[in-house]
Amino acid sequence: MELPLLHQSWKFSKEWDILLPLNLQDEWKNFLNEIPQLDDIRVPRFLKIPEPNPDMQILTFSDASKYGLGVVSYLRVKHVNGNTFTTKFLLSRSGLPSNMDYTIPKKEAEALKKSVRVTKYLSKIFDIPQDQCVLFTDSQICI
C-alpha cells in the first residue's frame, strides 16, 4: 500500500465512518485501479547458491524520505571464470520511521541502522564474512 496515501488518510481522520476529502478519494480510486497490474510483477524466489564461493558479497542499499524508509539486499556471486557476476534479490524491508517528525538526515540514519541489522542477519545465514558485505546510502551525513 502506498504509505504516504495511507498516512494522509490517517491524519485526516481516525474514524471509519468519516468521508475523506475528494482529493484523497480520487487518489484511493487511482491506487485501487492499479492493483490488478501487480499481477504482472514477477520476482524469482528460487535462490540457487553455488558451492561455497569466496567471491560472494551481500550488497545492501538504504534510503529514506519524508514518508518512510527502505532497505534492500542482494547476493552478488562472482562466477568461476572470474569475468561475470550474478546478482540475486535476497530481502527488502520498508516502513515508517519511529518518529515522523524526524529530519531527513535522522531518517537516513535510521534506514542505515536497519540496513546494518539486515546485513548482519544475512551474513550469518549465508556464512559470508562481514568484510564481504557492502552498505550503500545516498546520505552524506551518515557516512
Rosetta silent file (secondary structure, phi, psi, omega in degrees, C-alpha in Angstrom):
SEQUENCE: MELPLLHQSWKFSKEWDILLPLNLQDEWKNFLNEIPQLDDIRVPRFLKIPEPNPDMQILTFSDASKYGLGVVSYLRVKHVNGNTFTTKFLLSRSGLPSNMDYTIPKKEAEALKKSVRVTKYLSKIFDIPQDQCVLFTDSQICI
SCORE:     score description
SCORE:     0.000 S_00000001
   1 L     0.000  144.509 -179.477    0.000    0.000    0.000 S_00000001
   2 L   -70.617  107.941 -173.529    1.200    3.444   -0.765 S_00000001
   3 H   -60.842  -42.991  179.920    2.334    4.694    2.656 S_00000001
   4 H   -60.199  -38.734  179.341    2.010    8.447    2.033 S_00000001
   5 H   -65.878  -44.141  178.219   -1.616    7.987    0.964 S_00000001
   6 H   -63.634  -42.635 -179.912   -2.389    5.819    3.974 S_00000001
   7 H   -63.204  -43.448  178.326   -0.619    8.259    6.269 S_00000001
   8 H   -61.782  -39.197  179.927   -2.548   11.218    4.836 S_00000001
   9 H   -65.078  -41.894  178.581   -5.811    9.349    5.330 S_00000001
  10 H   -65.317  -39.940 -179.825   -4.992    8.607    8.967 S_00000001
  11 H   -64.322  -32.969 -179.050   -4.005   12.206    9.584 S_00000001
  12 H   -68.060  -49.154 -178.448   -7.324   13.391    8.190 S_00000001
  13 L  -161.334  142.158  175.970   -9.456   11.189   10.435 S_00000001
  14 L   -99.732    1.931  177.870   -9.177    8.098   12.563 S_00000001
  15 L   -87.426  139.485 -177.215  -12.908    7.481   12.397 S_00000001
  16 L   -76.314  -26.357 -173.116  -14.092    4.793    9.969 S_00000001
  17 L   -99.617   12.091  177.785  -17.355    6.433    9.001 S_00000001
  18 L   -94.572  126.891  177.932  -15.956    9.871    8.064 S_00000001
  19 L   -69.947  139.167  176.161  -15.697   10.514    4.320 S_00000001
  20 L   -76.250  156.945  174.959  -12.285   11.546    3.073 S_00000001
  21 L   -60.473  158.006 -175.399  -11.914   14.793    1.100 S_00000001
  22 H   -57.422  -38.853 -179.050  -12.423   14.423   -2.653 S_00000001
  23 H   -63.349  -38.939  177.372   -8.707   14.675   -3.482 S_00000001
  24 H   -71.950  -36.430  176.725   -7.912   11.716   -1.172 S_00000001
  25 H   -60.450  -43.438  179.627  -10.896    9.764   -2.505 S_00000001
  26 H   -63.810  -41.049  178.579   -9.552   10.246   -6.044 S_00000001
  27 H   -63.142  -40.753  177.977   -6.063    9.096   -5.006 S_00000001
  28 H   -64.022  -41.283  178.325   -7.541    5.960   -3.392 S_00000001
  29 H   -62.060  -42.978  177.602   -9.538    5.201   -6.551 S_00000001
  30 H   -62.140  -43.431  179.267   -6.375    5.540   -8.656 S_00000001
  31 H   -61.567  -46.625 -179.330   -4.459    3.280   -6.279 S_00000001
  32 H   -64.347  -32.715  177.265   -7.190    0.626   -6.342 S_00000001
  33 H   -69.573  -23.692 -179.319   -7.282    0.736  -10.152 S_00000001
  34 H   -85.523  -15.577 -176.561   -3.548   -0.025  -10.256 S_00000001
  35 H   -56.224  -43.012  179.157   -3.761   -3.127   -8.042 S_00000001
  36 H   -57.772  -26.022  179.409   -4.525   -5.534  -10.937 S_00000001
  37 H   -68.077  -18.838  178.367   -1.210   -4.500  -12.524 S_00000001
  38 H   -63.890  -24.190  177.586    0.607   -6.092   -9.577 S_00000001
  39 H   -63.735  -21.084 -178.247   -0.174   -9.494  -11.124 S_00000001
  40 H   -81.734  -11.534 -177.581    2.305   -8.643  -13.893 S_00000001
  41 L   -85.653  128.847  178.923    5.254   -8.360  -11.496 S_00000001
  42 L  -124.170  127.864  176.291    7.377  -11.496  -11.183 S_00000001
  43 L  -123.845  113.657  179.489   10.186  -11.924   -8.657 S_00000001
  44 L   -63.721  129.854 -177.189   12.078  -15.225   -8.842 S_00000001
  45 L  -100.652  -17.174  179.735   12.202  -16.721   -5.359 S_00000001
  46 L   -73.574  127.034 -177.958   14.492  -19.682   -6.045 S_00000001
  47 L  -122.621   92.665  178.774   17.994  -18.850   -4.917 S_00000001
  48 L   -85.473  117.663 -179.762   20.476  -21.433   -6.112 S_00000001
  49 L  -104.057  124.917  178.972   23.781  -20.798   -4.408 S_00000001
  50 L   -63.743  170.838  177.683   26.791  -22.454   -5.959 S_00000001
  51 L   -48.915  159.780 -176.536   29.205  -24.444   -3.849 S_00000001
  52 L   -43.627  129.156 -172.729   30.999  -22.316   -1.250 S_00000001
  53 L  -133.005  120.597 -179.828   32.474  -19.397   -3.098 S_00000001
  54 L   -68.274  -12.047 -177.882   34.884  -16.883   -1.577 S_00000001
  55 L  -101.620   42.349  175.006   33.665  -14.318   -4.090 S_00000001
  56 E  -106.503  138.730  178.829   30.180  -13.867   -2.655 S_00000001
  57 E  -132.677  151.860  169.294   29.076  -10.478   -1.351 S_00000001
  58 E  -105.779  124.584  178.482   25.990   -9.065    0.273 S_00000001
  59 E  -111.959  121.820 -177.450   25.076   -5.649   -1.131 S_00000001
  60 E  -123.709  129.844 -179.804   22.575   -3.642    0.925 S_00000001
  61 E  -113.254  140.292  176.655   21.026   -0.333   -0.098 S_00000001
  62 E  -134.248  151.975  177.618   19.120    2.004    2.210 S_00000001
  63 E  -157.916  160.986  178.298   17.215    5.225    1.674 S_00000001
  64 E  -146.238  157.022  176.399   14.714    7.449    3.436 S_00000001
  65 L  -141.858 -174.741  178.819   12.336   10.235    2.566 S_00000001
  66 L   -67.963  -17.646 -177.043    9.841   12.373    4.418 S_00000001
  67 L   -96.417  -27.105 -176.081    7.336    9.500    4.042 S_00000001
  68 L  -179.479 -168.938 -179.853    9.302    6.421    5.018 S_00000001
  69 E  -142.176  158.939 -178.138   12.436    4.348    4.743 S_00000001
  70 E  -150.852  154.636  179.433   13.566    1.259    2.919 S_00000001
  71 E  -139.716  138.336  175.058   16.319   -1.330    2.739 S_00000001
  72 E  -139.658  139.436 -178.863   17.035   -3.909    0.035 S_00000001
  73 E  -124.687  145.390  179.189   19.757   -6.582   -0.057 S_00000001
  74 E  -130.540  152.006  171.983   21.228   -8.611   -2.907 S_00000001
  75 E  -101.561  126.301  179.563   23.630  -11.530   -3.136 S_00000001
  76 E  -114.308  122.544 -177.153   26.421  -10.962   -5.668 S_00000001
  77 E  -121.219  126.990  176.341   28.362  -14.043   -6.789 S_00000001
  78 E   -84.500  129.843 -179.251   31.445  -13.956   -8.984 S_00000001
  79 L   -72.388  158.526 -176.112   31.457  -16.817  -11.475 S_00000001
  80 L   -61.797  -25.950  178.030   34.369  -19.226  -11.580 S_00000001
  81 L   -69.657  -14.975  175.782   35.508  -17.777  -14.924 S_00000001
  82 L    81.269   -4.308 -175.698   36.183  -14.556  -12.981 S_00000001
  83 L  -106.980  -16.369 -175.159   34.660  -12.287  -15.596 S_00000001
  84 L  -129.092  159.363 -179.122   30.956  -12.327  -14.819 S_00000001
  85 E  -130.113  153.895  170.202   28.695  -11.902  -11.817 S_00000001
  86 E  -120.252  135.418  178.755   25.199  -12.976  -10.869 S_00000001
  87 E  -122.314  128.710 -178.731   23.124  -10.798   -8.574 S_00000001
  88 E  -124.659  139.927  175.316   20.024  -12.135   -6.799 S_00000001
  89 E   -66.023  134.030  177.147   17.444  -10.358   -4.674 S_00000001
  90 E  -109.332  -53.115 -169.475   17.576  -11.512   -1.038 S_00000001
  91 E  -162.783  148.711  172.505   15.387   -9.344    1.149 S_00000001
  92 E  -139.537  151.999  177.484   13.719   -5.973    1.448 S_00000001
  93 E  -139.176  140.775  174.255   12.241   -4.021    4.308 S_00000001
  94 E  -142.919  162.493  179.083   10.264   -0.810    4.316 S_00000001
  95 E   172.884 -176.720  177.088    8.357    1.137    6.881 S_00000001
  96 L   -91.208  147.540  175.246    7.714    4.343    8.646 S_00000001
  97 L   -64.311  158.696 -178.890   10.391    5.940   10.790 S_00000001
  98 L   -61.494  -22.892  177.730    9.972    5.583   14.528 S_00000001
  99 L  -142.375  115.055 -177.349    9.097    9.288   14.594 S_00000001
 100 L   -65.973  -17.240 -179.562    7.548   11.005   11.553 S_00000001
 101 L   -84.314   -2.384  177.776    8.800   14.378   12.845 S_00000001
 102 L   -59.730  151.809  172.779   12.437   13.322   12.406 S_00000001
 103 L   -73.630  163.384  178.612   14.509   15.322    9.950 S_00000001
 104 H   -57.791  -45.078  178.235   15.554   13.618    6.704 S_00000001
 105 H   -58.348  -38.030  179.306   19.137   13.092    7.970 S_00000001
 106 H   -69.280  -36.243  176.229   17.814   11.373   11.088 S_00000001
 107 H   -67.081  -38.294  176.905   15.527    9.178    8.945 S_00000001
 108 H   -62.443  -40.932  178.349   18.516    8.342    6.720 S_00000001
 109 H   -64.012  -39.159  178.575   20.472    7.321    9.827 S_00000001
 110 H   -65.584  -40.144  177.544   17.563    5.127   10.937 S_00000001
 111 H   -65.046  -40.519  179.083   17.443    3.470    7.489 S_00000001
 112 H   -65.458  -39.411  177.066   21.195    2.874    7.595 S_00000001
 113 H   -61.150  -42.186  177.806   20.878    1.343   11.065 S_00000001
 114 H   -64.026  -38.186 -179.810   18.195   -1.006    9.714 S_00000001
 115 H   -66.662  -33.887  176.394   20.471   -1.938    6.792 S_00000001
 116 H   -63.939  -45.300  179.608   23.262   -2.857    9.232 S_00000001
 117 H   -62.106  -44.543 -179.568   20.891   -5.184   11.141 S_00000001
 118 H   -62.819  -44.064 -177.692   19.632   -6.796    7.918 S_00000001
 119 H   -66.744  -40.272  176.577   23.161   -7.283    6.578 S_00000001
 120 H   -61.324  -43.792  179.027   24.417   -8.841    9.820 S_00000001
 121 H   -59.787  -48.673 -178.203   21.459  -11.243    9.777 S_00000001
 122 H   -67.636  -35.925 -179.504   22.075  -12.235    6.137 S_00000001
 123 H   -65.001  -32.327  176.075   25.831  -12.619    6.617 S_00000001
 124 H   -70.843  -44.148 -178.174   25.161  -15.199    9.340 S_00000001
 125 H   -61.717  -45.313 -175.857   22.630  -17.097    7.222 S_00000001
 126 L   -94.116    3.832  179.236   24.866  -17.271    4.147 S_00000001
 127 L    52.567   50.559  178.463   28.105  -17.578    6.120 S_00000001
 128 L  -110.350  124.971 -179.924   29.614  -14.561    4.390 S_00000001
 129 L   -59.389  149.067 -176.617   32.256  -12.630    6.336 S_00000001
 130 H   -64.468  -22.634  176.872   31.286   -9.089    7.208 S_00000001
 131 H   -75.108   -4.463  173.963   34.192   -7.710    5.185 S_00000001
 132 H  -103.720   14.861  177.951   32.359   -9.097    2.128 S_00000001
 133 E  -110.993  133.522 -177.153   29.250   -7.040    2.944 S_00000001
 134 E  -124.968  129.264  177.504   28.814   -3.598    1.404 S_00000001
 135 E  -104.394  138.085  178.829   26.315   -0.970    2.513 S_00000001
 136 E  -121.733  136.488  174.727   25.138    1.776    0.161 S_00000001
 137 E  -147.074  151.270  175.737   23.425    5.024    1.115 S_00000001
 138 L   -95.207    4.999 -178.332   22.969    8.344   -0.642 S_00000001
 139 L   -87.357  119.234  176.359   23.238   10.163    2.669 S_00000001
 140 L   -82.750  -14.078  179.586   26.486   12.050    3.109 S_00000001
 141 L   -76.214  -33.405 -177.476   25.549   12.860    6.693 S_00000001
 142 L   -81.383  -14.831 -174.454   25.569    9.203    7.783 S_00000001
 143 L   -74.310    0.000    0.000   28.930    8.404    6.205 S_00000001
